[in-house]
Amino acid sequence: MEKTQQMLKEEVALAAVQALDDNALLGVGTGSTVDCFIDALAASGKRVRAAVASSNRSAERLSRHGIAVVELGQLDEPLSVYVDGADEIEPGLAMIKGGGAALTREKIVASASLGFICIVDESKLVDQLGAFPLPIEVIEMAIGPVSRALVVMGGRPVVRDGVITDNGHPVIDVHGLRIDDPLAWEDRLNALPGVVTNGVFARQKASLALVASQSGVRRLG
Ligand code: 5RP
């Protein structure tokens, strides 16, 4: 029987739970794959010291399962590991993230973690980033100038309809970029005044990717 995408998400979520050390101080991402991870973690009975969530959505799901959620500012040590999905991941383990509009907190929590386990089904694995429209969280008054700069860079910016992030900002999705050098693109986009966070995760790339396919879960990195 062909596994559905939902089955692949559940399979990779379970593999991530199995990869966790006991009593981890955990960073938790956002999205449908992470929802599966949180559910699998709760069902496993594995002990977690506490979790820092990258979104209100994940914080609520963790709390519903009785997993202790703390704020990053309450900690005086790095998180053991950050677990999150991605919209695209390339062989060097740089990613596009932000399809769920949680990119800023995701990048912050990832940067405060000793490792990053990316959990995806194989549809997210690409040779080069950019087919998925790149999310960029911006200060509202900068939408015009940032959009014009993105056009000069070769992109087609579209403000995401009806979406405001947990931080109160709009998101621009940029179509048509060919992100051949993720580190350079991440830095170039960060340099535009008014950009809060861009969805290229090259400085905070994954240290391990778990990729679910019809033939099982494979590890990259
Ligand atoms: C949210 C994200 C998610 O990790 C990304 O959108 C993948 O989500 P899903 O697991 O639902 O496919 O970056 O901002």
XYZ file of N, CA and C and ligand atoms in Angstrom:
677
model
N 0.843 -1.207 0.000
C 0.000 0.000 0.000
C 0.881 1.261 0.000
N 0.561 2.185 -0.869
C 1.286 3.465 -0.934
C 1.024 4.277 0.339
N 2.101 4.752 0.987
C 1.904 5.592 2.181
C 1.430 6.975 1.761
N 0.481 7.528 2.496
C 0.036 8.895 2.219
C 1.047 9.870 2.806
N 0.914 11.168 2.429
C 1.824 12.169 2.976
C 1.659 12.260 4.500
N 0.432 12.106 4.967
C 0.189 12.143 6.416
C 0.932 10.997 7.112
N 0.910 9.804 6.490
C 1.616 8.661 7.090
C 3.119 8.929 7.129
N 3.632 9.568 6.072
C 5.073 9.882 6.042
C 5.426 10.875 7.146
N 4.545 11.857 7.357
C 4.793 12.846 8.427
C 4.808 12.156 9.790
N 3.880 11.220 9.989
C 3.819 10.529 11.285
C 5.059 9.646 11.480
N 5.517 9.042 10.370
C 6.688 8.163 10.455
C 7.951 8.954 10.805
N 8.105 10.111 10.161
C 9.320 10.897 10.414
C 9.253 11.541 11.795
N 8.050 11.859 12.236
C 7.873 12.432 13.580
C 8.305 11.422 14.640
N 7.922 10.177 14.436
C 8.298 9.127 15.386
C 9.810 8.917 15.388
N 10.409 8.969 14.197
C 11.870 8.808 14.113
C 12.572 9.927 14.884
N 12.011 11.136 14.839
C 12.630 12.256 15.572
C 12.500 12.035 17.079
N 11.363 11.538 17.523
C 11.195 11.262 18.963
C 12.239 10.231 19.401
N 12.432 9.214 18.556
C 13.402 8.158 18.919
C 14.830 8.701 18.945
N 15.086 9.762 18.176
C 16.443 10.330 18.121
C 16.744 11.247 19.308
N 15.735 11.564 20.105
C 15.935 12.504 21.226
C 16.598 11.818 22.413
N 17.488 12.550 23.078
C 18.017 12.058 24.350
C 16.955 12.241 25.413
N 17.023 11.403 26.460
C 16.104 11.572 27.590
C 16.360 12.896 28.282
N 15.306 13.525 28.753
C 15.414 14.753 29.535
C 15.940 15.938 28.742
N 15.694 15.941 27.449
C 16.188 17.037 26.606
C 15.470 18.340 26.949
N 16.212 19.419 26.778
C 15.629 20.752 26.804
C 15.369 21.055 25.339
N 14.086 21.073 24.974
C 13.722 20.931 23.569
C 13.216 22.231 22.948
N 13.668 22.536 21.739
C 13.058 23.598 20.943
C 12.081 22.950 19.974
N 10.914 23.526 19.839
C 9.867 22.898 19.021
C 9.389 23.888 17.955
N 9.425 23.450 16.707
C 9.018 24.280 15.578
C 7.511 24.349 15.414
N 7.098 24.569 14.175
C 5.682 24.821 13.881
C 5.296 24.160 12.564
N 4.081 23.653 12.502
C 3.584 23.113 11.231
C 2.917 21.768 11.425
N 2.430 21.208 10.326
C 1.687 19.949 10.434
C 2.608 18.782 10.790
N 3.862 18.808 10.329
C 4.789 17.725 10.678
C 5.167 17.830 12.154
N 5.356 19.057 12.616
C 5.662 19.255 14.041
C 4.456 18.866 14.908
N 3.245 19.119 14.435
C 2.071 18.651 15.186
C 2.172 17.140 15.413
N 2.553 16.410 14.354
C 2.710 14.942 14.486
C 3.814 14.621 15.494
N 4.894 15.423 15.442
C 6.008 15.192 16.373
C 5.557 15.394 17.824
N 4.824 16.458 18.075
C 4.368 16.729 19.451
C 3.463 15.582 19.922
N 2.565 15.143 19.056
C 1.662 14.041 19.422
C 2.455 12.754 19.697
N 3.458 12.492 18.837
C 4.258 11.272 19.002
C 5.098 11.348 20.270
N 5.598 12.539 20.572
C 6.394 12.724 21.792
C 5.537 12.442 23.021
N 4.345 12.983 23.020
C 3.448 12.779 24.172
C 3.094 11.299 24.306
N 2.830 10.639 23.191
C 2.425 9.225 23.230
C 3.591 8.327 23.645
N 4.818 8.767 23.381
C 5.988 7.917 23.653
C 6.289 7.788 25.143
N 5.878 8.781 25.918
C 6.209 8.776 27.342
C 7.647 9.205 27.600
N 8.377 9.596 26.547
C 9.772 10.040 26.726
C 9.793 11.312 27.560
N 10.730 11.392 28.512
C 10.775 12.567 29.385
C 11.484 13.731 28.702
N 10.857 14.905 28.811
C 11.461 16.132 28.286
C 11.550 17.083 29.465
N 12.710 17.734 29.640
C 12.855 18.649 30.782
C 11.880 19.809 30.631
N 11.891 20.418 29.458
C 10.949 21.499 29.136
C 11.078 21.772 27.642
N 10.090 22.502 27.121
C 10.122 22.840 25.691
C 9.945 24.335 25.504
N 10.657 24.881 24.514
C 10.436 26.262 24.063
C 9.754 26.158 22.700
N 8.618 26.822 22.554
C 7.852 26.718 21.311
C 8.142 27.904 20.404
N 8.065 27.661 19.097
C 8.319 28.732 18.120
C 7.029 29.430 17.694
N 5.910 29.053 18.292
C 4.636 29.685 17.917
C 3.611 29.430 19.012
N 2.582 30.265 19.010
C 1.480 30.045 19.955
C 0.818 28.693 19.670
N 0.706 28.385 18.362
C 0.074 27.109 17.971
C 0.789 25.921 18.608
N 2.119 25.872 18.519
C 2.849 24.732 19.089
C 2.835 24.774 20.615
N 2.911 25.981 21.189
C 2.871 26.092 22.662
C 1.564 25.513 23.189
N 0.473 25.831 22.515
C -0.829 25.326 22.971
C -0.897 23.805 22.852
N -0.371 23.266 21.755
C -0.434 21.802 21.570
C 0.433 21.092 22.620
N 1.620 21.638 22.880
C 2.491 21.048 23.908
C 1.798 21.071 25.262
N 1.211 22.204 25.595
C 0.551 22.346 26.905
C -0.626 21.382 27.026
N -1.386 21.241 25.936
C -2.535 20.304 25.966
C -2.083 18.898 26.317
N -0.848 18.559 25.881
C -0.317 17.218 26.168
C 0.381 17.163 27.529
N 0.401 18.269 28.255
C 1.031 18.265 29.580
C 2.539 18.398 29.535
N 3.092 18.829 28.384
C 4.546 19.035 28.291
C 4.848 20.474 28.729
N 5.805 20.621 29.651
C 6.101 21.946 30.227
C 6.672 22.879 29.162
N 6.033 24.031 28.988
C 6.507 25.029 28.023
C 7.121 26.186 28.793
N 8.340 26.575 28.420
C 8.989 27.719 29.063
C 9.348 28.743 27.995
N 9.583 29.977 28.429
C 10.019 31.030 27.510
C 11.539 30.956 27.380
N 12.045 31.332 26.211
C 13.490 31.305 25.980
C 14.223 32.155 27.021
N 13.619 33.277 27.398
C 14.262 34.186 28.330
C 14.399 33.619 29.749
N 13.683 32.535 30.038
C 13.784 31.933 31.376
C 15.006 31.022 31.479
N 15.656 30.745 30.357
C 16.743 29.757 30.361
C 18.107 30.445 30.374
N 19.042 29.842 31.070
C 20.398 30.392 31.030
C 21.375 29.383 30.424
N 20.826 28.507 29.588
C 21.677 27.553 28.864
C 21.034 27.285 27.505
N 21.810 26.802 26.532
C 21.212 26.517 25.223
C 20.264 25.326 25.276
N 19.353 25.282 24.324
C 18.480 24.121 24.183
C 19.297 22.952 23.642
N 18.940 21.725 24.056
C 19.690 20.549 23.584
C 19.525 20.401 22.077
N 18.301 20.548 21.611
C 18.049 20.337 20.188
C 16.746 21.031 19.789
N 16.697 21.435 18.528
C 15.505 22.055 17.962
C 14.944 21.098 16.903
N 13.653 20.851 16.934
C 13.015 19.950 15.952
C 11.970 20.745 15.181
N 12.092 20.721 13.852
C 11.138 21.490 13.041
C 11.056 20.904 11.636
N 9.999 21.237 10.945
C 9.835 20.858 9.549
C 10.482 21.897 8.645
N 10.206 21.797 7.356
C 10.710 22.775 6.383
C 9.808 22.737 5.163
N 9.859 23.814 4.402
C 9.131 23.843 3.131
C 9.990 23.274 2.011
N 11.290 23.499 2.107
C 12.257 22.876 1.194
C 13.556 22.671 1.969
N 14.269 21.600 1.614
C 15.617 21.404 2.161
C 16.507 20.882 1.035
N 17.737 21.409 0.972
C 18.648 21.012 -0.107
C 19.780 20.150 0.471
N 20.591 19.557 -0.387
C 21.584 18.579 0.091
C 22.555 19.132 1.140
N 22.826 20.442 1.124
C 23.704 21.026 2.139
C 22.980 21.307 3.448
N 21.680 20.959 3.520
C 20.811 21.088 4.699
C 20.399 22.533 5.012
N 20.586 23.449 4.035
C 19.935 24.762 4.149
C 18.468 24.570 3.749
N 17.619 25.436 4.268
C 16.174 25.242 4.085
C 15.475 26.542 3.709
N 14.275 26.391 3.143
C 13.279 27.465 3.139
C 12.255 27.100 4.187
N 11.964 28.065 5.072
C 10.946 27.879 6.103
C 10.063 29.126 6.151
N 8.916 28.975 6.826
C 8.027 30.117 6.985
C 6.683 29.952 6.307
N 6.456 28.761 5.720
C 5.143 28.507 5.117
C 4.013 28.670 6.123
N 4.333 28.441 7.387
C 3.338 28.616 8.459
C 3.471 29.965 9.146
N 4.280 30.853 8.568
C 4.454 32.234 9.047
C 5.115 32.336 10.429
N 5.805 31.273 10.842
C 6.436 31.299 12.175
C 7.955 31.483 12.077
N 8.431 31.955 10.909
C 9.867 31.926 10.629
C 10.734 32.689 11.623
N 10.262 33.820 12.127
C 11.129 34.619 13.005
C 11.411 33.887 14.309
N 10.342 33.413 14.942
C 10.571 32.694 16.207
C 11.291 31.376 15.949
N 11.021 30.766 14.791
C 11.728 29.522 14.464
C 13.227 29.785 14.378
N 13.596 30.877 13.721
C 15.032 31.158 13.572
C 15.658 31.485 14.926
N 14.917 32.200 15.754
C 15.452 32.544 17.078
C 15.672 31.281 17.914
N 14.653 30.419 17.951
C 14.770 29.211 18.796
C 15.856 28.287 18.225
N 15.912 28.188 16.893
C 16.970 27.357 16.287
C 18.355 27.888 16.668
N 18.484 29.225 16.688
C 19.800 29.815 16.986
C 20.201 29.595 18.446
N 19.225 29.284 19.287
C 19.502 29.069 20.708
C 19.653 27.582 21.036
N 19.787 26.755 20.003
C 19.827 25.295 20.194
C 21.162 24.729 19.710
N 21.579 23.637 20.336
C 22.875 23.039 19.979
C 22.795 22.247 18.683
N 21.611 21.785 18.321
C 21.452 21.032 17.074
C 20.082 21.297 16.491
N 19.889 20.970 15.210
C 18.607 21.200 14.534
C 18.265 19.928 13.774
N 17.226 19.228 14.224
C 16.734 18.056 13.488
C 15.574 18.509 12.620
N 15.765 18.418 11.305
C 14.704 18.799 10.371
C 13.929 17.542 9.980
N 12.607 17.612 10.103
C 11.776 16.436 9.803
C 10.883 16.751 8.603
N 11.070 15.982 7.539
C 10.319 16.239 6.299
C 9.938 14.926 5.633
N 8.916 15.012 4.782
C 8.709 13.913 3.841
C 9.484 14.256 2.573
N 9.686 13.271 1.730
C 10.630 13.447 0.615
C 10.207 14.510 -0.395
N 8.939 14.932 -0.355
C 8.498 15.979 -1.302
C 9.212 17.304 -1.040
N 9.822 17.452 0.144
C 10.484 18.712 0.510
C 11.961 18.762 0.083
N 12.473 17.620 -0.358
C 13.896 17.542 -0.701
C 14.106 18.062 -2.124
N 14.972 19.070 -2.286
C 15.181 19.687 -3.603
C 16.691 19.821 -3.870
N 17.046 19.980 -5.142
C 18.461 20.211 -5.463
C 18.864 21.643 -5.160
N 17.935 22.586 -5.420
C 18.219 24.012 -5.183
C 16.965 24.663 -4.611
N 17.142 25.531 -3.603
C 16.002 26.207 -2.973
C 15.399 27.239 -3.925
N 14.092 27.442 -3.834
C 13.473 28.547 -4.562
C 12.182 28.225 -5.284
N 11.888 26.963 -5.520
C 10.602 26.656 -6.177
C 9.455 27.007 -5.219
N 9.662 26.768 -3.922
C 8.675 27.204 -2.929
C 8.858 28.714 -2.717
N 7.790 29.488 -2.802
C 7.924 30.951 -2.626
C 8.539 31.290 -1.262
N 9.570 32.127 -1.291
C 10.323 32.423 -0.068
C 9.567 33.404 0.832
N 9.209 32.990 2.064
C 8.527 33.898 2.981
C 9.499 34.921 3.594
N 9.059 36.166 3.657
C 9.842 37.211 4.324
C 8.898 37.996 5.224
N 9.203 38.023 6.527
C 8.397 38.824 7.469
C 8.953 40.240 7.450
N 8.060 41.234 7.272
C 8.522 42.627 7.147
C 7.713 43.551 8.062
N 8.338 44.656 8.427
C 7.608 45.745 9.061
C 6.665 46.325 8.003
N 5.402 46.558 8.364
C 4.378 46.896 7.364
C 4.778 48.084 6.480
N 5.351 49.150 7.071
C 5.648 50.339 6.269
C 6.745 50.096 5.225
N 7.430 48.953 5.355
C 8.521 48.656 4.414
C 8.062 47.780 3.248
N 6.782 47.438 3.193
C 6.318 46.518 2.141
C 6.692 47.039 0.746
N 6.461 48.350 0.499
C 6.737 48.914 -0.834
C 8.208 48.836 -1.201
N 9.098 49.471 -0.411
C 10.520 49.435 -0.777
C 11.112 48.025 -0.798
N 10.711 47.181 0.147
C 11.264 45.811 0.146
C 10.792 45.069 -1.103
N 9.519 45.247 -1.473
C 8.999 44.555 -2.666
C 9.746 45.011 -3.916
N 10.014 46.313 -4.017
C 10.730 46.819 -5.204
C 12.157 46.243 -5.252
N 12.795 46.154 -4.095
C 14.156 45.584 -4.069
C 14.119 44.104 -4.465
N 13.065 43.416 -4.072
C 12.957 41.986 -4.405
C 12.767 41.780 -5.909
N 12.048 42.717 -6.537
C 11.873 42.632 -7.996
C 13.234 42.811 -8.676
N 14.020 43.779 -8.183
C 15.365 43.992 -8.751
C 16.217 42.722 -8.595
N 15.983 41.982 -7.513
C 16.753 40.739 -7.290
C 16.218 39.576 -8.128
N 15.152 39.818 -8.895
C 14.640 38.762 -9.780
C 13.418 38.031 -9.255
N 12.848 38.511 -8.152
C 11.697 37.807 -7.567
C 10.365 38.458 -7.908
N 9.294 37.737 -7.623
C 7.931 38.263 -7.772
C 7.277 38.252 -6.398
N 7.313 39.392 -5.684
C 6.783 39.409 -4.312
C 5.261 39.497 -4.277
N 4.655 38.715 -3.397
C 3.201 38.745 -3.203
C 2.947 38.804 -1.693
N 2.241 39.845 -1.249
C 1.927 39.939 0.187
C 0.915 38.837 0.520
N 1.221 38.050 1.565
C 0.332 36.922 1.914
C -0.976 37.465 2.476
N -2.039 37.050 1.833
C -3.360 37.595 2.140
C -3.835 37.182 3.537
N -4.246 38.170 4.324
C -4.915 37.868 5.594
C -4.015 37.266 6.666
N -2.690 37.350 6.475
C -1.792 36.727 7.465
C -0.981 37.786 8.197
N -1.026 37.724 9.518
C -0.182 38.551 10.385
C 0.517 37.569 11.329
N 1.818 37.725 11.483
C 2.570 36.764 12.300
C 2.268 36.937 13.791
N 2.762 36.001 14.593
C 2.637 36.102 16.057
C 3.303 37.389 16.564
N 4.204 37.959 15.752
C 4.886 39.206 16.147
C 4.178 40.447 15.631
N 3.065 40.254 14.905
C 2.262 41.389 14.442
C 2.667 41.966 13.095
N 3.386 41.198 12.272
C 3.869 41.720 10.993
C 3.305 40.930 9.809
N 3.212 41.606 8.622
C 2.829 40.867 7.413
C 3.980 40.018 6.859
N 3.617 39.148 5.924
C 4.604 38.269 5.277
C 4.514 38.473 3.764
N 5.671 38.630 3.127
C 5.738 38.666 1.659
C 6.258 37.300 1.192
N 5.569 36.679 0.237
C 6.068 35.438 -0.372
C 6.712 35.804 -1.709
N 7.956 35.393 -1.892
C 8.689 35.779 -3.108
C 8.808 34.576 -4.040
N 8.168 34.732 -5.199
C 8.192 33.669 -6.202
C 9.375 33.876 -7.152
N 9.851 32.768 -7.707
C 10.781 32.844 -8.840
C 12.237 33.081 -8.485
N 12.610 32.997 -7.203
C 14.034 33.172 -6.863
C 14.764 31.847 -7.073
N 15.985 31.942 -7.543
C 16.831 30.738 -7.635
C 17.917 30.902 -6.589
N 17.765 30.211 -5.487
C 18.646 30.450 -4.334
C 19.840 29.508 -4.447
N 20.790 29.937 -5.291
C 21.931 29.076 -5.608
C 22.966 29.077 -4.483
N 23.038 30.177 -3.715
C 24.005 30.287 -2.614
C 23.210 30.736 -1.379
N 22.674 29.768 -0.602
C 21.745 30.123 0.480
C 22.322 31.115 1.499
N 23.600 30.945 1.857
C 24.194 31.870 2.842
C 24.204 33.300 2.314
N 24.613 33.461 1.066
C 24.692 34.803 0.471
C 23.293 35.405 0.356
N 22.327 34.593 -0.047
C 20.954 35.099 -0.163
C 20.395 35.506 1.190
N 20.655 34.681 2.216
C 20.128 35.005 3.543
C 20.674 36.361 4.007
N 21.958 36.563 3.823
C 22.577 37.817 4.281
C 22.097 39.013 3.452
N 21.966 38.796 2.152
C 21.547 39.878 1.245
C 20.128 40.334 1.598
N 19.257 39.392 1.867
C 17.859 39.733 2.188
C 17.766 40.378 3.571
N 18.586 39.908 4.508
C 18.586 40.511 5.849
C 19.017 41.974 5.807
N 19.784 42.332 4.792
C 20.328 43.699 4.721
C 19.295 44.718 4.239
N 18.116 44.262 3.789
C 17.089 45.215 3.323
C 16.388 45.834 4.535
N 16.399 47.163 4.649
C 15.740 47.797 5.801
C 14.258 47.437 5.840
N 13.786 47.015 7.014
C 12.375 46.646 7.167
C 12.142 45.150 7.157
N 13.168 44.377 6.727
C 13.029 42.914 6.799
C 13.242 42.486 8.248
N 12.258 41.775 8.788
C 12.395 41.246 10.152
C 13.183 39.939 10.086
N 12.735 39.036 9.231
C 13.403 37.740 9.061
C 13.097 37.225 7.666
N 14.078 36.629 7.029
C 13.753 35.942 5.770
C 13.826 34.438 5.989
N 13.090 33.712 5.142
C 12.905 32.278 5.348
C 14.021 31.387 4.850
N 15.173 31.991 4.441
C 16.331 31.150 4.127
C 17.003 30.800 5.452
N 17.093 29.522 5.733
C 17.769 29.052 6.945
C 19.087 28.409 6.512
N 20.112 29.257 6.360
C 21.436 28.754 5.994
C 22.373 28.921 7.186
N 22.270 30.077 7.856
C 23.055 30.254 9.093
C 22.524 29.330 10.191
N 21.239 29.076 10.189
C 20.632 28.126 11.136
C 20.189 26.887 10.358
N 21.106 26.289 9.591
C 20.698 25.126 8.801
C 20.567 23.900 9.713
N 19.986 22.838 9.174
C 19.807 21.619 9.960
C 21.158 20.950 10.207
N 21.283 20.312 11.372
C 22.473 19.486 11.594
C 22.173 18.039 11.193
N 20.895 17.693 11.187
C 20.458 16.359 10.765
C 19.093 16.511 10.107
N 18.919 15.890 8.948
C 17.581 15.850 8.336
C 17.098 14.405 8.363
N 15.858 14.221 8.797
C 15.203 12.914 8.707
C 14.180 13.043 7.596
N 14.323 12.192 6.588
C 13.495 12.315 5.378
C 12.689 11.033 5.196
N 11.365 11.173 5.283
C 10.505 9.980 5.164
C 10.143 9.755 3.700
N 10.257 8.506 3.272
C 9.869 8.144 1.901
C 9.136 6.810 1.951
N 8.709 6.349 0.796
C 7.986 5.073 0.730
C 8.836 3.936 1.289
N 10.173 4.083 1.203
C 11.037 2.984 1.649
C 11.572 3.171 3.068
N 11.060 4.146 3.800
C 11.500 4.330 5.191
C 12.072 5.707 5.425
N 12.669 5.890 6.612
C 13.221 7.201 6.977
C 14.733 7.163 6.783
N 15.219 8.138 5.986
C 16.668 8.183 5.751
C 17.229 9.414 6.454
N 18.507 9.317 6.858
C 19.175 10.419 7.569
C 20.121 11.134 6.615
N 20.099 12.463 6.632
C 21.074 13.249 5.881
C 21.831 14.108 6.887
N 23.135 14.128 6.777
C 23.925 14.986 7.648
C 24.521 14.236 8.813
C 6.334 27.124 9.542
C 7.368 26.328 8.855
C 7.112 24.859 8.667
O 8.171 24.147 9.192
C 6.976 24.562 7.220
O 5.982 25.413 6.653
C 6.584 23.101 6.982
O 5.298 22.872 7.464
P 4.559 21.489 7.297
O 5.215 20.535 8.232
O 3.121 21.786 7.672
O 4.677 21.066 5.858
O 8.407 26.788 8.449
O 6.665 28.483 9.555
